[in-house]
PDB file of C-alpha atoms in Angstrom:
ATOM      1  CA  UNK A 225      65.037 -90.999   2.219  1.00 35.00           C
ATOM      2  CA  UNK A 226      68.473 -92.668   1.957  1.00 37.00           C
ATOM      3  CA  UNK A 227      71.374 -90.240   2.033  1.00 43.00           C
ATOM      4  CA  UNK A 228      69.012 -87.408   2.932  1.00 58.00           C
ATOM      5  CA  UNK A 229      70.383 -84.024   3.857  1.00 71.00           C
ATOM      6  CA  UNK A 230      67.798 -83.783   6.629  1.00 79.00           C
ATOM      7  CA  UNK A 231      68.861 -84.684  10.175  1.00 78.00           C
ATOM      8  CA  UNK A 232      65.883 -86.983  10.752  1.00 77.00           C
ATOM      9  CA  UNK A 233      65.559 -90.745  10.588  1.00 74.00           C
ATOM     10  CA  UNK A 234      63.872 -92.360   7.603  1.00 79.00           C
ATOM     11  CA  UNK A 235      60.203 -93.220   7.818  1.00 80.00           C
ATOM     12  CA  UNK A 236      56.921 -91.458   8.431  1.00 84.00           C
ATOM     13  CA  UNK A 237      56.390 -89.047  11.276  1.00 85.00           C
ATOM     14  CA  UNK A 238      53.671 -86.553  12.169  1.00 87.00           C
ATOM     15  CA  UNK A 239      54.209 -82.936  11.212  1.00 89.00           C
ATOM     16  CA  UNK A 240      52.015 -79.955  12.055  1.00 90.00           C
ATOM     17  CA  UNK A 241      51.611 -77.350   9.318  1.00 91.00           C
ATOM     18  CA  UNK A 242      50.306 -73.806   9.477  1.00 89.00           C
ATOM     19  CA  UNK A 243      49.279 -71.995   6.309  1.00 90.00           C
ATOM     20  CA  UNK A 244      49.020 -68.223   6.222  1.00 90.00           C
ATOM     21  CA  UNK A 245      48.706 -65.170   4.023  1.00 92.00           C
ATOM     22  CA  UNK A 246      51.495 -62.643   4.643  1.00 90.00           C
ATOM     23  CA  UNK A 247      49.619 -59.410   3.940  1.00 91.00           C
ATOM     24  CA  UNK A 248      46.226 -60.843   4.880  1.00 90.00           C
ATOM     25  CA  UNK A 249      44.668 -60.078   1.491  1.00 91.00           C
ATOM     26  CA  UNK A 250      41.021 -61.101   1.926  1.00 91.00           C
ATOM     27  CA  UNK A 251      39.477 -64.059   0.111  1.00 89.00           C
ATOM     28  CA  UNK A 252      41.467 -65.572  -2.714  1.00 91.00           C
ATOM     29  CA  UNK A 253      43.476 -62.512  -3.706  1.00 92.00           C
ATOM     30  CA  UNK A 254      47.192 -62.969  -4.521  1.00 94.00           C
ATOM     31  CA  UNK A 255      49.431 -62.752  -1.447  1.00 95.00           C
ATOM     32  CA  UNK A 256      52.744 -63.975  -0.083  1.00 96.00           C
ATOM     33  CA  UNK A 257      51.695 -67.418   1.115  1.00 95.00           C
ATOM     34  CA  UNK A 258      53.295 -69.005   4.160  1.00 93.00           C
ATOM     35  CA  UNK A 259      53.852 -72.634   5.081  1.00 94.00           C
ATOM     36  CA  UNK A 260      55.098 -73.281   8.616  1.00 91.00           C
ATOM     37  CA  UNK A 261      56.128 -76.824   9.529  1.00 93.00           C
ATOM     38  CA  UNK A 262      56.661 -78.219  13.032  1.00 91.00           C
ATOM     39  CA  UNK A 263      58.508 -81.534  13.250  1.00 90.00           C
ATOM     40  CA  UNK A 264      58.337 -82.944  16.770  1.00 86.00           C
ATOM     41  CA  UNK A 265      61.378 -84.200  18.692  1.00 85.00           C
ATOM     42  CA  UNK A 266      62.764 -87.690  18.203  1.00 79.00           C
ATOM     43  CA  UNK A 267      63.607 -89.628  15.083  1.00 75.00           C
ATOM     44  CA  UNK A 268      67.125 -88.235  14.955  1.00 76.00           C
ATOM     45  CA  UNK A 269      66.258 -84.750  16.234  1.00 79.00           C
ATOM     46  CA  UNK A 270      67.180 -83.723  19.769  1.00 77.00           C
ATOM     47  CA  UNK A 271      64.256 -81.328  19.981  1.00 82.00           C
ATOM     48  CA  UNK A 272      61.569 -79.971  17.691  1.00 89.00           C
ATOM     49  CA  UNK A 273      62.354 -78.383  14.313  1.00 91.00           C
ATOM     50  CA  UNK A 274      60.248 -75.522  12.986  1.00 91.00           C
ATOM     51  CA  UNK A 275      60.536 -74.418   9.370  1.00 93.00           C
ATOM     52  CA  UNK A 276      59.164 -71.114   8.086  1.00 92.00           C
ATOM     53  CA  UNK A 277      58.652 -71.188   4.316  1.00 95.00           C
ATOM     54  CA  UNK A 278      57.133 -68.477   2.098  1.00 95.00           C
ATOM     55  CA  UNK A 279      56.051 -68.297  -1.515  1.00 96.00           C
ATOM     56  CA  UNK A 280      59.212 -67.345  -3.334  1.00 95.00           C
ATOM     57  CA  UNK A 281      61.239 -67.680  -6.475  1.00 90.00           C
ATOM     58  CA  UNK A 282      63.296 -70.820  -7.062  1.00 87.00           C
ATOM     59  CA  UNK A 283      66.218 -69.480  -9.089  1.00 86.00           C
ATOM     60  CA  UNK A 284      69.590 -68.514  -7.688  1.00 84.00           C
ATOM     61  CA  UNK A 285      68.680 -64.807  -7.781  1.00 85.00           C
ATOM     62  CA  UNK A 286      65.017 -65.114  -6.696  1.00 89.00           C
ATOM     63  CA  UNK A 287      64.971 -67.757  -3.964  1.00 89.00           C
ATOM     64  CA  UNK A 288      65.470 -65.117  -1.254  1.00 88.00           C
ATOM     65  CA  UNK A 289      62.522 -62.994  -2.468  1.00 92.00           C
ATOM     66  CA  UNK A 290      59.032 -63.462  -1.017  1.00 94.00           C
ATOM     67  CA  UNK A 291      56.679 -63.394  -4.015  1.00 95.00           C
ATOM     68  CA  UNK A 292      52.876 -63.141  -4.130  1.00 96.00           C
ATOM     69  CA  UNK A 293      51.118 -66.235  -5.456  1.00 95.00           C
ATOM     70  CA  UNK A 294      47.655 -66.598  -6.971  1.00 93.00           C
ATOM     71  CA  UNK A 295      47.016 -70.103  -5.604  1.00 93.00           C
ATOM     72  CA  UNK A 296      48.296 -72.579  -3.021  1.00 93.00           C
ATOM     73  CA  UNK A 297      49.239 -75.189  -5.601  1.00 92.00           C
ATOM     74  CA  UNK A 298      50.998 -72.679  -7.859  1.00 90.00           C
ATOM     75  CA  UNK A 299      53.380 -71.366  -5.195  1.00 94.00           C
ATOM     76  CA  UNK A 300      56.861 -72.632  -4.383  1.00 95.00           C
ATOM     77  CA  UNK A 301      57.524 -72.331  -0.641  1.00 96.00           C
ATOM     78  CA  UNK A 302      61.147 -71.481   0.099  1.00 95.00           C
ATOM     79  CA  UNK A 303      63.212 -70.913   3.220  1.00 93.00           C
ATOM     80  CA  UNK A 304      64.199 -67.470   1.791  1.00 89.00           C
ATOM     81  CA  UNK A 305      67.509 -67.817   3.631  1.00 88.00           C
ATOM     82  CA  UNK A 306      69.855 -70.772   3.707  1.00 91.00           C
ATOM     83  CA  UNK A 307      71.035 -72.865   6.612  1.00 91.00           C
ATOM     84  CA  UNK A 308      74.730 -73.378   7.182  1.00 90.00           C
ATOM     85  CA  UNK A 309      75.297 -77.121   7.569  1.00 90.00           C
ATOM     86  CA  UNK A 310      78.978 -77.797   8.132  1.00 88.00           C
ATOM     87  CA  UNK A 311      80.783 -75.932   5.364  1.00 88.00           C
ATOM     88  CA  UNK A 312      77.885 -75.686   2.937  1.00 89.00           C
ATOM     89  CA  UNK A 313      74.724 -73.639   2.551  1.00 90.00           C
ATOM     90  CA  UNK A 314      71.435 -75.535   2.190  1.00 92.00           C
ATOM     91  CA  UNK A 315      68.164 -73.983   1.019  1.00 93.00           C
ATOM     92  CA  UNK A 316      64.791 -75.693   1.517  1.00 95.00           C
ATOM     93  CA  UNK A 317      61.827 -75.590  -0.856  1.00 95.00           C
ATOM     94  CA  UNK A 318      58.367 -77.191  -0.699  1.00 96.00           C
ATOM     95  CA  UNK A 319      56.714 -77.833  -4.067  1.00 96.00           C
ATOM     96  CA  UNK A 320      53.039 -78.913  -4.349  1.00 95.00           C
ATOM     97  CA  UNK A 321      51.970 -81.962  -6.389  1.00 90.00           C
ATOM     98  CA  UNK A 322      48.740 -82.286  -8.282  1.00 80.00           C
ATOM     99  CA  UNK A 323      46.200 -79.703  -9.366  1.00 74.00           C
ATOM    100  CA  UNK A 324      46.970 -76.004  -8.934  1.00 72.00           C
ATOM    101  CA  UNK A 325      44.567 -75.271  -6.000  1.00 77.00           C
ATOM    102  CA  UNK A 326      43.515 -71.759  -6.895  1.00 75.00           C
ATOM    103  CA  UNK A 327      42.736 -69.170  -5.655  1.00 88.00           C
ATOM    104  CA  UNK A 328      44.846 -68.254  -2.617  1.00 91.00           C
ATOM    105  CA  UNK A 329      41.952 -68.631  -0.169  1.00 92.00           C
ATOM    106  CA  UNK A 330      42.548 -70.172   3.262  1.00 90.00           C
ATOM    107  CA  UNK A 331      38.923 -71.338   3.411  1.00 90.00           C
ATOM    108  CA  UNK A 332      39.113 -73.123   0.054  1.00 90.00           C
ATOM    109  CA  UNK A 333      42.420 -74.747   1.004  1.00 89.00           C
ATOM    110  CA  UNK A 334      40.950 -75.962   4.298  1.00 90.00           C
ATOM    111  CA  UNK A 335      37.997 -77.497   2.454  1.00 90.00           C
ATOM    112  CA  UNK A 336      40.359 -79.128  -0.072  1.00 88.00           C
ATOM    113  CA  UNK A 337      42.443 -80.722   2.701  1.00 90.00           C
ATOM    114  CA  UNK A 338      39.240 -81.994   4.371  1.00 90.00           C
ATOM    115  CA  UNK A 339      38.220 -83.624   1.052  1.00 91.00           C
ATOM    116  CA  UNK A 340      41.570 -85.176   0.128  1.00 89.00           C
ATOM    117  CA  UNK A 341      45.227 -84.864   1.181  1.00 91.00           C
ATOM    118  CA  UNK A 342      47.428 -82.128  -0.216  1.00 92.00           C
ATOM    119  CA  UNK A 343      50.863 -83.432  -1.183  1.00 94.00           C
ATOM    120  CA  UNK A 344      54.113 -81.505  -1.390  1.00 95.00           C
ATOM    121  CA  UNK A 345      57.720 -82.496  -1.992  1.00 95.00           C
ATOM    122  CA  UNK A 346      60.375 -80.994   0.279  1.00 95.00           C
ATOM    123  CA  UNK A 347      63.548 -80.257  -1.678  1.00 94.00           C
ATOM    124  CA  UNK A 348      67.023 -79.150  -0.592  1.00 92.00           C
ATOM    125  CA  UNK A 349      69.555 -77.360  -2.705  1.00 89.00           C
ATOM    126  CA  UNK A 350      72.866 -75.520  -2.647  1.00 85.00           C
ATOM    127  CA  UNK A 351      73.264 -71.815  -3.448  1.00 74.00           C
ATOM    128  CA  UNK A 352      73.328 -72.730  -7.114  1.00 75.00           C
ATOM    129  CA  UNK A 353      72.650 -76.036  -8.755  1.00 75.00           C
ATOM    130  CA  UNK A 354      69.919 -78.622  -8.659  1.00 86.00           C
ATOM    131  CA  UNK A 355      67.244 -79.163  -6.036  1.00 90.00           C
ATOM    132  CA  UNK A 356      67.109 -82.686  -4.547  1.00 91.00           C
ATOM    133  CA  UNK A 357      63.971 -84.281  -3.051  1.00 93.00           C
ATOM    134  CA  UNK A 358      64.512 -84.991   0.660  1.00 91.00           C
ATOM    135  CA  UNK A 359      61.008 -85.656   2.035  1.00 91.00           C
ATOM    136  CA  UNK A 360      57.345 -85.977   1.097  1.00 93.00           C
ATOM    137  CA  UNK A 361      54.730 -83.934   2.964  1.00 94.00           C
ATOM    138  CA  UNK A 362      51.085 -84.969   3.131  1.00 93.00           C
ATOM    139  CA  UNK A 363      48.622 -82.547   4.741  1.00 92.00           C
ATOM    140  CA  UNK A 364      45.451 -84.463   5.553  1.00 91.00           C
ATOM    141  CA  UNK A 365      43.862 -83.194   8.771  1.00 88.00           C
ATOM    142  CA  UNK A 366      42.548 -79.730   9.632  1.00 87.00           C
ATOM    143  CA  UNK A 367      42.820 -78.958  13.338  1.00 80.00           C
ATOM    144  CA  UNK A 368      39.945 -77.230  15.135  1.00 75.00           C
ATOM    145  CA  UNK A 369      40.617 -73.523  15.709  1.00 67.00           C
ATOM    146  CA  UNK A 370      40.836 -74.092  19.491  1.00 65.00           C
ATOM    147  CA  UNK A 371      43.649 -76.620  19.020  1.00 70.00           C
ATOM    148  CA  UNK A 372      45.432 -74.878  16.132  1.00 61.00           C
ATOM    149  CA  UNK A 373      45.753 -71.666  18.155  1.00 62.00           C
ATOM    150  CA  UNK A 374      47.881 -73.465  20.753  1.00 69.00           C
ATOM    151  CA  UNK A 375      50.553 -74.488  18.242  1.00 70.00           C
ATOM    152  CA  UNK A 376      53.401 -71.975  18.023  1.00 74.00           C
ATOM    153  CA  UNK A 377      56.307 -72.027  15.609  1.00 82.00           C
ATOM    154  CA  UNK A 378      59.767 -70.679  16.436  1.00 83.00           C
ATOM    155  CA  UNK A 379      62.355 -71.435  13.727  1.00 85.00           C
ATOM    156  CA  UNK A 380      65.013 -69.505  15.662  1.00 81.00           C
ATOM    157  CA  UNK A 381      64.948 -71.746  18.767  1.00 83.00           C
ATOM    158  CA  UNK A 382      63.537 -74.936  17.298  1.00 88.00           C
ATOM    159  CA  UNK A 383      66.118 -76.276  14.863  1.00 88.00           C
ATOM    160  CA  UNK A 384      68.811 -78.943  14.767  1.00 89.00           C
ATOM    161  CA  UNK A 385      71.983 -77.537  16.382  1.00 86.00           C
ATOM    162  CA  UNK A 386      74.064 -78.261  13.284  1.00 88.00           C
ATOM    163  CA  UNK A 387      71.628 -76.258  11.086  1.00 89.00           C
ATOM    164  CA  UNK A 388      72.484 -72.581  11.626  1.00 87.00           C
ATOM    165  CA  UNK A 389      70.447 -69.955   9.782  1.00 86.00           C
ATOM    166  CA  UNK A 390      72.633 -67.737   7.585  1.00 85.00           C
ATOM    167  CA  UNK A 391      73.760 -65.005   7.184  1.00 77.00           C
ATOM    168  CA  UNK A 392      74.693 -64.259  10.789  1.00 71.00           C
ATOM    169  CA  UNK A 393      73.674 -60.582  10.826  1.00 67.00           C
ATOM    170  CA  UNK A 394      70.168 -61.367   9.591  1.00 65.00           C
ATOM    171  CA  UNK A 395      69.870 -64.304  11.985  1.00 63.00           C
ATOM    172  CA  UNK A 396      70.578 -61.931  14.889  1.00 66.00           C
ATOM    173  CA  UNK A 397      67.801 -59.608  13.657  1.00 65.00           C
ATOM    174  CA  UNK A 398      65.386 -62.560  13.399  1.00 65.00           C
ATOM    175  CA  UNK A 399      66.363 -63.707  16.903  1.00 66.00           C
ATOM    176  CA  UNK A 400      65.412 -60.277  18.256  1.00 63.00           C
ATOM    177  CA  UNK A 401      62.057 -60.353  16.433  1.00 62.00           C
ATOM    178  CA  UNK A 402      61.235 -63.857  17.695  1.00 57.00           C
ATOM    179  CA  UNK A 403      62.263 -62.887  21.248  1.00 60.00           C
ATOM    180  CA  UNK A 404      59.648 -60.109  21.096  1.00 59.00           C
ATOM    181  CA  UNK A 405      57.099 -62.543  19.686  1.00 57.00           C
ATOM    182  CA  UNK A 406      57.740 -65.022  22.524  1.00 55.00           C
ATOM    183  CA  UNK A 407      57.259 -62.250  25.100  1.00 62.00           C
ATOM    184  CA  UNK A 408      54.025 -61.225  23.398  1.00 60.00           C
ATOM    185  CA  UNK A 409      52.584 -64.724  23.574  1.00 57.00           C
ATOM    186  CA  UNK A 410      54.268 -65.489  26.942  1.00 60.00           C
ATOM    187  CA  UNK A 411      56.176 -68.453  25.535  1.00 57.00           C
ATOM    188  CA  UNK A 412      59.343 -69.841  27.186  1.00 57.00           C
ATOM    189  CA  UNK A 413      62.747 -68.776  25.832  1.00 55.00           C
ATOM    190  CA  UNK A 414      63.675 -72.414  25.085  1.00 52.00           C
ATOM    191  CA  UNK A 415      61.673 -74.450  22.547  1.00 47.00           C
TER     192      UNK A 415
END
């Protein structure tokens, strides 16, 4: 997108997405829904970029709160914390297009994506003010479990260098948590 806030070149590129339920509520019960995105290196990025988004509010006071959602298409998936880009703070938000996709069942969502693509708009916004569209996401392929299990997401290591998660004290806590996660899955310390 011309004049985009994102540090990637214009055009289409493959992205891997992982959808999850935060509390693991069985079936289609309401839960904090997660959307992880992995953008591979190239196209303006030095390395990969992993985004961790959760169902959240979209207002100035609620965008940092993970909120349960009753359906995949009803949720708004926010970064919960901003990135510091230069002298400004930038929040990210993915908003689904089309029908509401209820209930919040991973199995039903997988079947829906097998039948037809699921489209979302990726928006960026300041701490207060309007959200701007910066990218379109189209989820259209479900990976086999054997392949999906090999994809790991690490938003602490895998990010553009000029995009620093904020605030600093919480970023340090997240870094410690992800370091433990990498040890647990025996992943390298560099993305």
